[in-house]
mmCIF file of C-alpha atoms in Angstrom:
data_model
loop_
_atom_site.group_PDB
_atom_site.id
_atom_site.type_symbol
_atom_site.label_atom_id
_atom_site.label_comp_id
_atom_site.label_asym_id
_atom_site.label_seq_id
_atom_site.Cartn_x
_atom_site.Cartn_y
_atom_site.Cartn_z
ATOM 1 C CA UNK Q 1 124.623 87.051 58.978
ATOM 2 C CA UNK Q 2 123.542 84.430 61.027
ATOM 3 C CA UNK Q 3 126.308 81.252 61.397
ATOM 4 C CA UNK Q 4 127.366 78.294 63.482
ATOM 5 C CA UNK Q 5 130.884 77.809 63.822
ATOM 6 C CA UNK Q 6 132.375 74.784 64.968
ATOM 7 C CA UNK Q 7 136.181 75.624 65.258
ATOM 8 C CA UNK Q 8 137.672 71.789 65.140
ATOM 9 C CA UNK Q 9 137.110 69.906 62.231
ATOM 10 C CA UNK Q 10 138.762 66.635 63.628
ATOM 11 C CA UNK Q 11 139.214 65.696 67.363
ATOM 12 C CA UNK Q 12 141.195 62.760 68.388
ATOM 13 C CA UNK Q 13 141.113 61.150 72.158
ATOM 14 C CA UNK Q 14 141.965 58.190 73.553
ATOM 15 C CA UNK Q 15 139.220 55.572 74.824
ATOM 16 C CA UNK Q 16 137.961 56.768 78.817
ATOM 17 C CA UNK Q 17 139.227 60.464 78.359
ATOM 18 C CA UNK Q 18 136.831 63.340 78.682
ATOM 19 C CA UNK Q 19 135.643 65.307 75.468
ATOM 20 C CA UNK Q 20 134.356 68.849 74.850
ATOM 21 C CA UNK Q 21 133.253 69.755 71.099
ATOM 22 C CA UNK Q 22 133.106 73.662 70.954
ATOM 23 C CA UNK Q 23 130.334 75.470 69.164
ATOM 24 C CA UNK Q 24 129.861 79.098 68.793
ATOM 25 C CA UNK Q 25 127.089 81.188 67.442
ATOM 26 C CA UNK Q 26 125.874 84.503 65.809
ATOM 27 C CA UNK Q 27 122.756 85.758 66.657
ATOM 28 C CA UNK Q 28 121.234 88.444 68.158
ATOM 29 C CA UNK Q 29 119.290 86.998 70.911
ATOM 30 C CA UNK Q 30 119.341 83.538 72.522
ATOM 31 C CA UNK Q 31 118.650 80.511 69.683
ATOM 32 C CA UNK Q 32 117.340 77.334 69.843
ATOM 33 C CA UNK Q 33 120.110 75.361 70.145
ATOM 34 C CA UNK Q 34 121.031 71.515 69.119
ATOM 35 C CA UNK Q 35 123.879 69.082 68.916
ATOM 36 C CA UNK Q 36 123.387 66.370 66.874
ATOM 37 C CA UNK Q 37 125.383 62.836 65.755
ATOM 38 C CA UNK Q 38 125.884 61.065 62.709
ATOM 39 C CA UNK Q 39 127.372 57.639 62.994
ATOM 40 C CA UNK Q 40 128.175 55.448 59.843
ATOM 41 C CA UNK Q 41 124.822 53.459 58.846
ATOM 42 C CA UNK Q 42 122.884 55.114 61.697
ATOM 43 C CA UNK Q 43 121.513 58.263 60.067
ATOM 44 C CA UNK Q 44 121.259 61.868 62.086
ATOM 45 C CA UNK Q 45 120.221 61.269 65.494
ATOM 46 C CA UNK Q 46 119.673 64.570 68.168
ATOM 47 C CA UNK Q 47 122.031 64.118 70.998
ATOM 48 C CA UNK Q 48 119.726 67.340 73.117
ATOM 49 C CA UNK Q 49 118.567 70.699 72.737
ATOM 50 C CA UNK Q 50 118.177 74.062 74.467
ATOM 51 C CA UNK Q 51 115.502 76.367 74.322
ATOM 52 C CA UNK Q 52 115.687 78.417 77.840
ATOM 53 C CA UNK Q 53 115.793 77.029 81.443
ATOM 54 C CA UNK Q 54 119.162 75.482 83.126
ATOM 55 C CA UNK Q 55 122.020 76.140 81.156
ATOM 56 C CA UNK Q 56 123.342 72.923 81.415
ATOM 57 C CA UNK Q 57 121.638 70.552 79.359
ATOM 58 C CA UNK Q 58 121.489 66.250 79.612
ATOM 59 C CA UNK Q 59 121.387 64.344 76.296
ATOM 60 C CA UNK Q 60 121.508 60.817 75.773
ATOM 61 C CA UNK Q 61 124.356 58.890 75.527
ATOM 62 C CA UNK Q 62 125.853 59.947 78.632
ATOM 63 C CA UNK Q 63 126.843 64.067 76.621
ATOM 64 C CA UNK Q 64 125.654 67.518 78.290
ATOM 65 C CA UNK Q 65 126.050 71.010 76.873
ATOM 66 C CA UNK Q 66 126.271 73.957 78.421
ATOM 67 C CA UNK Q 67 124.991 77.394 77.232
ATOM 68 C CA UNK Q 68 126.768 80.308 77.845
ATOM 69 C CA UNK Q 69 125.268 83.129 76.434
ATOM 70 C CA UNK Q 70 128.141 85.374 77.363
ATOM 71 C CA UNK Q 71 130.769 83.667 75.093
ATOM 72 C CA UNK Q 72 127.803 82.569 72.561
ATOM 73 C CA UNK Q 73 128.825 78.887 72.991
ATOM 74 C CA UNK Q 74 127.323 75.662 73.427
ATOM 75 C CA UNK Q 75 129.784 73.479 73.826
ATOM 76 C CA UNK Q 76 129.302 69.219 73.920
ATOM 77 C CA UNK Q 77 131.156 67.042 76.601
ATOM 78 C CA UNK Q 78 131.313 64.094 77.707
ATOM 79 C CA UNK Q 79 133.054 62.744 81.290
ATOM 80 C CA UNK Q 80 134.281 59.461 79.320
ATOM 81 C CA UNK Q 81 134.421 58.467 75.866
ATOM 82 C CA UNK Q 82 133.730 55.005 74.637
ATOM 83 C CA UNK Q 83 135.094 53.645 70.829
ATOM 84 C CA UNK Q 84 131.112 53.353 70.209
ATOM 85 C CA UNK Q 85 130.939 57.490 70.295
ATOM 86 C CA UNK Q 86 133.335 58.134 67.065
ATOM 87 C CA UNK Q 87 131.409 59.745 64.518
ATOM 88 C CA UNK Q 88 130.460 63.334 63.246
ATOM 89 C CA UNK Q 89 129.095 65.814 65.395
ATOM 90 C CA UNK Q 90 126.887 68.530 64.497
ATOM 91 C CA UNK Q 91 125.831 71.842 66.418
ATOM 92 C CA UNK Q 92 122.952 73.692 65.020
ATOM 93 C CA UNK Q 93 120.830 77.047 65.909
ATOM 94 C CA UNK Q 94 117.013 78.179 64.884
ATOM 95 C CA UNK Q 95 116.509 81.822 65.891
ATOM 96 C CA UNK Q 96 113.033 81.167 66.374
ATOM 97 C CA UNK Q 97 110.228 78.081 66.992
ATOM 98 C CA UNK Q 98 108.673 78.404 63.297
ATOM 99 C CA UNK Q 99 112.267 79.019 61.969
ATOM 100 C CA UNK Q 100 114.897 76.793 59.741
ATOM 101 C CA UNK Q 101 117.684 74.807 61.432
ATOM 102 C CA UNK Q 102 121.258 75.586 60.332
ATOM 103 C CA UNK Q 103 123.468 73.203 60.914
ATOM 104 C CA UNK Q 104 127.719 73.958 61.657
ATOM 105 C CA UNK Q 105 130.234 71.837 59.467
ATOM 106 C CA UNK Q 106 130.698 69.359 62.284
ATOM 107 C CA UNK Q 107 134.027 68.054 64.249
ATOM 108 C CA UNK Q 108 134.760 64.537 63.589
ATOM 109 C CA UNK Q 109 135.655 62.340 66.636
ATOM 110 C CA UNK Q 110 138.261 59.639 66.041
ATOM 111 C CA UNK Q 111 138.530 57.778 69.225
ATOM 112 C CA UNK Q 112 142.016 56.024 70.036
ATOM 113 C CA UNK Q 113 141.823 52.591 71.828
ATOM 114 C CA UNK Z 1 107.180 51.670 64.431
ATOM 115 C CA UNK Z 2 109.199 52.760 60.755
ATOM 116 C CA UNK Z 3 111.307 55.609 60.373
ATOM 117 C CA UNK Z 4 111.707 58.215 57.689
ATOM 118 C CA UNK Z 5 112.437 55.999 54.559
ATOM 119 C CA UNK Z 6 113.929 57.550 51.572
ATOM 120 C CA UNK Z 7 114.371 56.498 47.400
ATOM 121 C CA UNK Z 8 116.567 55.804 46.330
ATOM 122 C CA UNK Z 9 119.369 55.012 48.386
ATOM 123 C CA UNK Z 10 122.432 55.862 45.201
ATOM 124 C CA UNK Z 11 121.774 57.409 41.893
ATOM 125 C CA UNK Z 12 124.152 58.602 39.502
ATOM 126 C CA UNK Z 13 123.680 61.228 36.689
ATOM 127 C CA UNK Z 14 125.158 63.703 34.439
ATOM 128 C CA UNK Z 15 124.969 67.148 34.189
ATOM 129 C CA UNK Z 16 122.098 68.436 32.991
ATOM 130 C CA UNK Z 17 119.911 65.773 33.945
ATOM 131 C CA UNK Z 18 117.170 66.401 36.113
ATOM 132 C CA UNK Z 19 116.563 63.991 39.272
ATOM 133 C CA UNK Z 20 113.736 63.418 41.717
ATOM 134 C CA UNK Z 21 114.450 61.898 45.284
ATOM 135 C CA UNK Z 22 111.699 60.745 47.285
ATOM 136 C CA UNK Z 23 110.691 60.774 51.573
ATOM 137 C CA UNK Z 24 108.512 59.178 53.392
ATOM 138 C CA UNK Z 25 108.270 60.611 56.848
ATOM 139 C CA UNK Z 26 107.295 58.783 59.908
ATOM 140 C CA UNK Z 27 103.647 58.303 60.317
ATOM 141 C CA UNK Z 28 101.598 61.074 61.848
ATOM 142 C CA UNK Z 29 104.668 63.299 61.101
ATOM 143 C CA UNK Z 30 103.494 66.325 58.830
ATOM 144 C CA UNK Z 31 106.620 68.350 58.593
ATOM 145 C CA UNK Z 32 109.191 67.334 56.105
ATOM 146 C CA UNK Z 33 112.890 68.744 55.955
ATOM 147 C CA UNK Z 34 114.798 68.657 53.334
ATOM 148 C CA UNK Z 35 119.157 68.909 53.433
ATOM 149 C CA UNK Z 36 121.727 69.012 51.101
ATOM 150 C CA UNK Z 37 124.917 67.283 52.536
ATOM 151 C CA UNK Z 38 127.949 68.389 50.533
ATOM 152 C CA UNK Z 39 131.646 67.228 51.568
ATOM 153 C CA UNK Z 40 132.974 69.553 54.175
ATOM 154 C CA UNK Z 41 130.422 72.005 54.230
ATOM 155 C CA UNK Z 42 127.861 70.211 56.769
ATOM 156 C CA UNK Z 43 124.525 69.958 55.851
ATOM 157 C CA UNK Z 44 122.342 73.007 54.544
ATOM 158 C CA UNK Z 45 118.996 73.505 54.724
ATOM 159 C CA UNK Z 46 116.841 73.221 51.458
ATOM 160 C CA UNK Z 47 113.500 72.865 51.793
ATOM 161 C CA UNK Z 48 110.776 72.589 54.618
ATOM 162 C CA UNK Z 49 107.199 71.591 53.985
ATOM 163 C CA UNK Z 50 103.938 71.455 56.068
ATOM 164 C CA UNK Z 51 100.331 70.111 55.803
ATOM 165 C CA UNK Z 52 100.972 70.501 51.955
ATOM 166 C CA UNK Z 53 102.473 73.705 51.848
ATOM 167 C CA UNK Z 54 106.128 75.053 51.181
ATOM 168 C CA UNK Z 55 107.164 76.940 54.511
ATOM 169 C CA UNK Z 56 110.430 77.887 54.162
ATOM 170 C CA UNK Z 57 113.437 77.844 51.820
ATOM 171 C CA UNK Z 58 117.127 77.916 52.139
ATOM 172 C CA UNK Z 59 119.505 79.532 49.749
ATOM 173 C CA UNK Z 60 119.166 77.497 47.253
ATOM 174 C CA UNK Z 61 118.493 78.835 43.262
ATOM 175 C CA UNK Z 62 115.093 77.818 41.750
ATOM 176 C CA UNK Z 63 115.959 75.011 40.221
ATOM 177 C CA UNK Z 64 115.736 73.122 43.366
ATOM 178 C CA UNK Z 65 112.086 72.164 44.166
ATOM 179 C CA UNK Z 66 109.574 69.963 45.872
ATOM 180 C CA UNK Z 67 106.441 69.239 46.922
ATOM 181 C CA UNK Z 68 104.525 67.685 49.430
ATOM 182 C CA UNK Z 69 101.540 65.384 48.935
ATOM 183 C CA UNK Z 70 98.408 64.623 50.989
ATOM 184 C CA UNK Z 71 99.952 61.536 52.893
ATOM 185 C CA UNK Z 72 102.367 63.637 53.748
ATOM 186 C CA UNK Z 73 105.620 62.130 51.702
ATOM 187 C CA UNK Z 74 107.654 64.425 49.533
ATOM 188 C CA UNK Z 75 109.482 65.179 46.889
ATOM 189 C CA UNK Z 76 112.588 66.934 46.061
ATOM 190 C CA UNK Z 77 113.642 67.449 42.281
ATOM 191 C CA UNK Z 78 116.824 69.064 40.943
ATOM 192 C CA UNK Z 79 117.134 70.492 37.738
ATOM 193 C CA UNK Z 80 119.887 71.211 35.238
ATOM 194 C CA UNK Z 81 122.311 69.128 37.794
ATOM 195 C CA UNK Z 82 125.700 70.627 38.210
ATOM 196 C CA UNK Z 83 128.357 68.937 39.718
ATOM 197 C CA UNK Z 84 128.398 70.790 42.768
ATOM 198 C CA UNK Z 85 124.775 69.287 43.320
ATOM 199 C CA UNK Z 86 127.118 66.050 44.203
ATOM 200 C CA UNK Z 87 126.070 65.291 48.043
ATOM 201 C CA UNK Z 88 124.363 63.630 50.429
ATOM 202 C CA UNK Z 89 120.143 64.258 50.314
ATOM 203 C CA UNK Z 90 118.550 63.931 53.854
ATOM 204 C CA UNK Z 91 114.987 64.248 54.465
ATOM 205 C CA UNK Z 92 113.471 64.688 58.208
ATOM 206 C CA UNK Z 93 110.132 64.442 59.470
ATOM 207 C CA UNK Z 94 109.053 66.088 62.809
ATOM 208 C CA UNK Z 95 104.697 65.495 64.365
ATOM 209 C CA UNK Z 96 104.573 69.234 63.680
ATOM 210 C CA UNK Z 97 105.874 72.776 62.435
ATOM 211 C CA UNK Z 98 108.288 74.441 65.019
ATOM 212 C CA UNK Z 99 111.334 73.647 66.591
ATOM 213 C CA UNK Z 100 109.619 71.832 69.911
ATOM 214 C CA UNK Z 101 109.223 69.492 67.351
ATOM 215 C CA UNK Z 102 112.174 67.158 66.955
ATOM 216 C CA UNK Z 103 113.143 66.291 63.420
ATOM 217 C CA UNK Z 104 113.888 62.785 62.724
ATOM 218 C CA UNK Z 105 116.106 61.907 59.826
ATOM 219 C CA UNK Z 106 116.265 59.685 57.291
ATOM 220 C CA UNK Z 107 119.193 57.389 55.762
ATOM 221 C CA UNK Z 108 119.427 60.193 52.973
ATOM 222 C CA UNK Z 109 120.209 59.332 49.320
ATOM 223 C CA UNK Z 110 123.719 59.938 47.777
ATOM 224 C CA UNK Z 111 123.371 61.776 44.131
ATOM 225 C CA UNK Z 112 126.808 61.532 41.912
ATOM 226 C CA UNK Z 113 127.077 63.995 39.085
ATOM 227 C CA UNK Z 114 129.152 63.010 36.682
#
């Protein structure tokens, strides 16, 4: 069956320290691919997305993913964390352009000042 | 320009009630999404509707349905609520079916079952 997996439920780091939210996938062949955040009063917001191309993939807010379709990851990072980026964090797969998103359980970023 | 708005915002029933939430996507959007958000299980797909029509469905049982009208807003309706139907109800909107099409997401509605 076809899943998302995000393996940390919480992640804590300190203000200014790099991050990297891991995401793994099931699929057959290559997926659409998405990271999104969701930030207390701000609704669901897409951070970026991967359809084919570069592998390494610029978002806003300063985060980048890279796809590696060898470990069937799409992992989040970010150089340098600012208190602003605590939230929930969601990675999500379509297997095709007319199909469904699903959406992982999400990691929850606490950042430490 | 507005965002997706959805109604209402908290509502609070018991089982065996019915319940009918309400989206309004962004204008010019036609695609509308609609997610369950349950605690600790992320948000699963329901529901996605196009130019009127239903299509595609998550695994959900019947009693979850919706419809989409000719201005585009939707509806989603629960029957028979259970108390696992207790979540979070987002609705997106996207200009157009596919995934090129970013979905844009509402502030969602939070259903209690008591």
């Amino acid at each position: 069956a076809q899943s998302v997996t995000q393996p940390d439920i919480h992640i804590t780091v300190s203000e200014g320290a790099s991050l990297e939210l891991r995401c793994n996938y099931s699929y057959g062949a290559t997926p659409y691919l998405f990271w999104y955040v969701q930030s207390p009063g701000q609704g669901l917001q897409l951070l970026l997305k991967y359809f084919s191309g570069d592998t390494l993939v610029q978002g806003i807010k300063g985060f980048e993913a890279e796809f590696k379709r060898s470990q069937s990851s799409f992992n989040l990072r970010k150089p340098s964390v600012h208190w602003s980026d605590a939230a929930e964090y969601f990675c999500a797969v379509g297997l095709n352009r007319d199909d469904k998103i699903i959406f992982g359980k999400g990691t929850r970023l606490h950042i430490l000042p | 320009e507005a965002g997706v708005t959805q109604s209402p915002t908290h509502l609070i029933k018991t089982r065996g009630q019915q319940v009918t939430l309400r989206c309004s996507p962004i204008s010019g959007h036609t695609s509308v999404y609609w997610y369950q958000q349950a605690l600790g299980l992320g948000l699963q797909f329901l529901l996605w509707y196009d130019e009127g029509e239903e299509r595609n469905r998550g695994n959900f049982p019947p009693r979850f349905s919706g419809r989409q009208f000719p201005n585009y807003s939707s509806e989603l309706n629960v029957n028979a609520l259970e108390l696992e139907d207790s979540a979070l109800y987002l609705c997106a909107s996207s200009l157009g079916q596919g995934l090129y099409n970013e979905q844009f997401f509402g502030p969602g509605t939070r259903l209690t079952v008591l």
